[in-house]
Amino acid sequence: MSSQPSKDETRAAYRHFLAIPTRWMDNDVYGHVNNVVYYSYFDTVVNKWLIDSGLLDFLRSETIGLVVETSCSYFRPIAFPDAIAAGLRVAHLGRSSVHYEVGLFRNDESTVAAAGHFIHVYVDRASNRPVAIAEAMRDALQALMVK
């Protein structure tokens, strides 16, 4: 799977979705959501899925994911008051890293408005040294894998 999803990619290519409303303050002076906000949407869909799946307690987990790489391709503008469906999938699962891909769909549109990726390396919270992804997490992440 490519780390640069096609502008023609559809919702069917993603395994999980989170509804994210845009906010008035997300828009910039050009009348659309500012580019930096897209990365917030990526962070939100990944971490909300981890928390809801019981895989992350961001205050107490001994193992945490650190972002080591992220990117975004913009195909069509998103603007307040659009609703976003953030699609999530796993493109690669390594020993201590996960390569997530995120597609942002505007309102009821079937093709992505923006798409990108987000790589976590899992580390011991105390030492910041990489650790193997726990089996329970690996099993849950495999359900998000694209084949």
PDB file of C-alpha atoms in Angstrom:
ATOM      1  CA  MET A   1       0.000   0.000   0.000  1.00  0.00           C
ATOM      2  CA  SER A   2       1.293   3.428  -0.933  1.00  0.00           C
ATOM      3  CA  SER A   3       1.865   6.146   1.631  1.00  0.00           C
ATOM      4  CA  GLN A   4       0.335   8.573  -0.884  1.00  0.00           C
ATOM      5  CA  PRO A   5      -3.313   7.575  -1.393  1.00  0.00           C
ATOM      6  CA  SER A   6      -4.881   8.506  -4.714  1.00  0.00           C
ATOM      7  CA  LYS A   7      -7.225  11.474  -4.981  1.00  0.00           C
ATOM      8  CA  ASP A   8      -9.776   8.986  -6.347  1.00  0.00           C
ATOM      9  CA  GLU A   9      -9.631   6.763  -3.268  1.00  0.00           C
ATOM     10  CA  THR A  10     -13.013   5.877  -1.758  1.00  0.00           C
ATOM     11  CA  ARG A  11     -14.346   5.162   1.707  1.00  0.00           C
ATOM     12  CA  ALA A  12     -14.288   1.419   0.981  1.00  0.00           C
ATOM     13  CA  ALA A  13     -10.468   1.502   1.244  1.00  0.00           C
ATOM     14  CA  TYR A  14     -10.591   2.284   4.988  1.00  0.00           C
ATOM     15  CA  ARG A  15     -11.407  -0.020   7.902  1.00  0.00           C
ATOM     16  CA  HIS A  16     -12.572   2.413  10.619  1.00  0.00           C
ATOM     17  CA  PHE A  17     -14.238   5.844  10.620  1.00  0.00           C
ATOM     18  CA  LEU A  18     -14.559   8.673  13.101  1.00  0.00           C
ATOM     19  CA  ALA A  19     -16.907  11.632  12.604  1.00  0.00           C
ATOM     20  CA  ILE A  20     -15.100  14.927  13.260  1.00  0.00           C
ATOM     21  CA  PRO A  21     -16.965  18.233  13.012  1.00  0.00           C
ATOM     22  CA  THR A  22     -15.087  21.218  11.687  1.00  0.00           C
ATOM     23  CA  ARG A  23     -15.040  24.309  13.876  1.00  0.00           C
ATOM     24  CA  TRP A  24     -15.271  27.981  12.987  1.00  0.00           C
ATOM     25  CA  MET A  25     -11.706  28.498  14.215  1.00  0.00           C
ATOM     26  CA  ASP A  26     -10.381  25.762  11.864  1.00  0.00           C
ATOM     27  CA  ASN A  27     -10.832  28.063   8.859  1.00  0.00           C
ATOM     28  CA  ASP A  28      -8.039  30.399   7.848  1.00  0.00           C
ATOM     29  CA  VAL A  29      -8.181  33.738   6.032  1.00  0.00           C
ATOM     30  CA  TYR A  30      -8.543  31.882   2.700  1.00  0.00           C
ATOM     31  CA  GLY A  31     -11.895  30.443   3.801  1.00  0.00           C
ATOM     32  CA  HIS A  32     -10.911  26.801   4.225  1.00  0.00           C
ATOM     33  CA  VAL A  33      -9.504  24.604   6.985  1.00  0.00           C
ATOM     34  CA  ASN A  34      -5.868  25.530   7.569  1.00  0.00           C
ATOM     35  CA  ASN A  35      -3.334  22.860   6.626  1.00  0.00           C
ATOM     36  CA  VAL A  36      -2.021  22.423  10.175  1.00  0.00           C
ATOM     37  CA  VAL A  37      -5.503  21.413  11.377  1.00  0.00           C
ATOM     38  CA  TYR A  38      -5.486  18.343   9.117  1.00  0.00           C
ATOM     39  CA  TYR A  39      -2.666  16.903  11.221  1.00  0.00           C
ATOM     40  CA  SER A  40      -4.840  17.397  14.298  1.00  0.00           C
ATOM     41  CA  TYR A  41      -7.561  15.346  12.591  1.00  0.00           C
ATOM     42  CA  PHE A  42      -5.024  12.577  11.906  1.00  0.00           C
ATOM     43  CA  ASP A  43      -3.894  12.598  15.542  1.00  0.00           C
ATOM     44  CA  THR A  44      -7.516  12.525  16.699  1.00  0.00           C
ATOM     45  CA  VAL A  45      -8.657   9.520  14.638  1.00  0.00           C
ATOM     46  CA  VAL A  46      -5.582   7.426  15.518  1.00  0.00           C
ATOM     47  CA  ASN A  47      -5.559   8.158  19.251  1.00  0.00           C
ATOM     48  CA  LYS A  48      -9.343   7.965  19.665  1.00  0.00           C
ATOM     49  CA  TRP A  49      -9.264   4.501  18.084  1.00  0.00           C
ATOM     50  CA  LEU A  50      -6.408   3.423  20.390  1.00  0.00           C
ATOM     51  CA  ILE A  51      -8.223   4.731  23.491  1.00  0.00           C
ATOM     52  CA  ASP A  52     -11.613   3.270  22.503  1.00  0.00           C
ATOM     53  CA  SER A  53      -9.928  -0.085  21.765  1.00  0.00           C
ATOM     54  CA  GLY A  54      -8.432  -0.136  25.268  1.00  0.00           C
ATOM     55  CA  LEU A  55      -4.905   0.033  23.877  1.00  0.00           C
ATOM     56  CA  LEU A  56      -3.870   3.433  25.223  1.00  0.00           C
ATOM     57  CA  ASP A  57      -4.189   5.080  28.588  1.00  0.00           C
ATOM     58  CA  PHE A  58      -2.322   8.277  27.724  1.00  0.00           C
ATOM     59  CA  LEU A  59      -1.724   9.074  31.401  1.00  0.00           C
ATOM     60  CA  ARG A  60      -0.586   5.654  32.630  1.00  0.00           C
ATOM     61  CA  SER A  61       0.446   3.376  29.746  1.00  0.00           C
ATOM     62  CA  GLU A  62       4.012   2.138  30.134  1.00  0.00           C
ATOM     63  CA  THR A  63       4.289   1.986  26.352  1.00  0.00           C
ATOM     64  CA  ILE A  64       3.443   5.033  24.240  1.00  0.00           C
ATOM     65  CA  GLY A  65       3.514   5.800  20.528  1.00  0.00           C
ATOM     66  CA  LEU A  66       5.717   8.659  19.363  1.00  0.00           C
ATOM     67  CA  VAL A  67       5.052  10.218  15.975  1.00  0.00           C
ATOM     68  CA  VAL A  68       8.156   9.960  13.804  1.00  0.00           C
ATOM     69  CA  GLU A  69       6.660  10.851  10.433  1.00  0.00           C
ATOM     70  CA  THR A  70       3.508  12.355   9.009  1.00  0.00           C
ATOM     71  CA  SER A  71       2.380  13.796   5.705  1.00  0.00           C
ATOM     72  CA  CYS A  72      -0.762  15.033   4.005  1.00  0.00           C
ATOM     73  CA  SER A  73      -1.899  15.427   0.403  1.00  0.00           C
ATOM     74  CA  TYR A  74      -4.711  17.909  -0.180  1.00  0.00           C
ATOM     75  CA  PHE A  75      -7.136  17.203  -3.025  1.00  0.00           C
ATOM     76  CA  ARG A  76     -10.234  19.323  -2.294  1.00  0.00           C
ATOM     77  CA  PRO A  77     -10.773  22.002   0.335  1.00  0.00           C
ATOM     78  CA  ILE A  78     -12.631  21.379   3.577  1.00  0.00           C
ATOM     79  CA  ALA A  79     -14.254  24.349   5.341  1.00  0.00           C
ATOM     80  CA  PHE A  80     -16.455  25.044   8.331  1.00  0.00           C
ATOM     81  CA  PRO A  81     -19.280  23.893   8.656  1.00  0.00           C
ATOM     82  CA  ASP A  82     -18.316  20.691   6.791  1.00  0.00           C
ATOM     83  CA  ALA A  83     -18.467  17.383   8.616  1.00  0.00           C
ATOM     84  CA  ILE A  84     -15.491  15.061   8.232  1.00  0.00           C
ATOM     85  CA  ALA A  85     -15.455  11.283   8.169  1.00  0.00           C
ATOM     86  CA  ALA A  86     -11.877  10.354   9.033  1.00  0.00           C
ATOM     87  CA  GLY A  87     -11.029   6.928   7.625  1.00  0.00           C
ATOM     88  CA  LEU A  88      -8.272   4.899   9.264  1.00  0.00           C
ATOM     89  CA  ARG A  89      -6.291   1.857   8.172  1.00  0.00           C
ATOM     90  CA  VAL A  90      -2.915   0.259   8.857  1.00  0.00           C
ATOM     91  CA  ALA A  91      -0.584  -0.009   5.868  1.00  0.00           C
ATOM     92  CA  HIS A  92       2.347  -1.635   7.682  1.00  0.00           C
ATOM     93  CA  LEU A  93       2.875  -3.211  11.071  1.00  0.00           C
ATOM     94  CA  GLY A  94       6.487  -3.546  12.162  1.00  0.00           C
ATOM     95  CA  ARG A  95       8.100  -4.877  15.330  1.00  0.00           C
ATOM     96  CA  SER A  96       7.805  -1.528  17.153  1.00  0.00           C
ATOM     97  CA  SER A  97       6.153   0.731  14.575  1.00  0.00           C
ATOM     98  CA  VAL A  98       2.788   1.222  12.904  1.00  0.00           C
ATOM     99  CA  HIS A  99       2.202   2.997   9.612  1.00  0.00           C
ATOM    100  CA  TYR A 100      -1.348   4.395   9.706  1.00  0.00           C
ATOM    101  CA  GLU A 101      -3.055   5.899   6.688  1.00  0.00           C
ATOM    102  CA  VAL A 102      -5.868   8.408   7.091  1.00  0.00           C
ATOM    103  CA  GLY A 103      -8.398   9.622   4.540  1.00  0.00           C
ATOM    104  CA  LEU A 104     -10.532  12.683   5.243  1.00  0.00           C
ATOM    105  CA  PHE A 105     -13.914  12.652   3.533  1.00  0.00           C
ATOM    106  CA  ARG A 106     -15.972  15.861   3.358  1.00  0.00           C
ATOM    107  CA  ASN A 107     -19.676  15.550   4.222  1.00  0.00           C
ATOM    108  CA  ASP A 108     -21.183  12.652   2.234  1.00  0.00           C
ATOM    109  CA  GLU A 109     -18.554  12.655  -0.528  1.00  0.00           C
ATOM    110  CA  SER A 110     -17.258   9.245  -1.550  1.00  0.00           C
ATOM    111  CA  THR A 111     -13.697  10.262  -2.503  1.00  0.00           C
ATOM    112  CA  VAL A 112     -11.022  11.681  -0.223  1.00  0.00           C
ATOM    113  CA  ALA A 113     -10.624  15.432   0.205  1.00  0.00           C
ATOM    114  CA  ALA A 114      -7.238  14.872   1.862  1.00  0.00           C
ATOM    115  CA  ALA A 115      -5.152  11.828   2.706  1.00  0.00           C
ATOM    116  CA  GLY A 116      -1.937  11.124   4.458  1.00  0.00           C
ATOM    117  CA  HIS A 117      -0.029   8.936   6.808  1.00  0.00           C
ATOM    118  CA  PHE A 118       1.107   8.877  10.388  1.00  0.00           C
ATOM    119  CA  ILE A 119       3.858   6.617  11.791  1.00  0.00           C
ATOM    120  CA  HIS A 120       4.076   5.737  15.460  1.00  0.00           C
ATOM    121  CA  VAL A 121       7.114   4.098  17.010  1.00  0.00           C
ATOM    122  CA  TYR A 122       6.189   2.465  20.292  1.00  0.00           C
ATOM    123  CA  VAL A 123       8.578   3.175  23.134  1.00  0.00           C
ATOM    124  CA  ASP A 124       8.911   2.583  26.851  1.00  0.00           C
ATOM    125  CA  ARG A 125       7.562   5.762  28.462  1.00  0.00           C
ATOM    126  CA  ALA A 126      10.394   5.962  31.033  1.00  0.00           C
ATOM    127  CA  SER A 127      13.365   5.297  28.737  1.00  0.00           C
ATOM    128  CA  ASN A 128      12.004   6.425  25.329  1.00  0.00           C
ATOM    129  CA  ARG A 129      13.566   3.258  23.859  1.00  0.00           C
ATOM    130  CA  PRO A 130      11.628   1.283  21.211  1.00  0.00           C
ATOM    131  CA  VAL A 131       9.727  -1.764  22.432  1.00  0.00           C
ATOM    132  CA  ALA A 132       7.936  -4.559  20.625  1.00  0.00           C
ATOM    133  CA  ILE A 133       4.248  -3.972  20.067  1.00  0.00           C
ATOM    134  CA  ALA A 134       2.257  -6.030  22.580  1.00  0.00           C
ATOM    135  CA  GLU A 135       0.355  -9.018  21.196  1.00  0.00           C
ATOM    136  CA  ALA A 136      -3.090  -7.592  22.106  1.00  0.00           C
ATOM    137  CA  MET A 137      -2.267  -4.365  20.294  1.00  0.00           C
ATOM    138  CA  ARG A 138      -0.827  -6.252  17.317  1.00  0.00           C
ATOM    139  CA  ASP A 139      -4.033  -8.297  17.024  1.00  0.00           C
ATOM    140  CA  ALA A 140      -6.219  -5.169  17.116  1.00  0.00           C
ATOM    141  CA  LEU A 141      -4.034  -3.341  14.590  1.00  0.00           C
ATOM    142  CA  GLN A 142      -4.155  -6.290  12.206  1.00  0.00           C
ATOM    143  CA  ALA A 143      -7.933  -5.788  11.977  1.00  0.00           C
ATOM    144  CA  LEU A 144      -7.189  -2.367  10.441  1.00  0.00           C
ATOM    145  CA  MET A 145      -4.649  -3.765   7.943  1.00  0.00           C
ATOM    146  CA  VAL A 146      -5.215  -3.410   4.235  1.00  0.00           C
ATOM    147  CA  LYS A 147      -4.211  -6.491   2.295  1.00  0.00           C
TER     148      LYS A 147
END
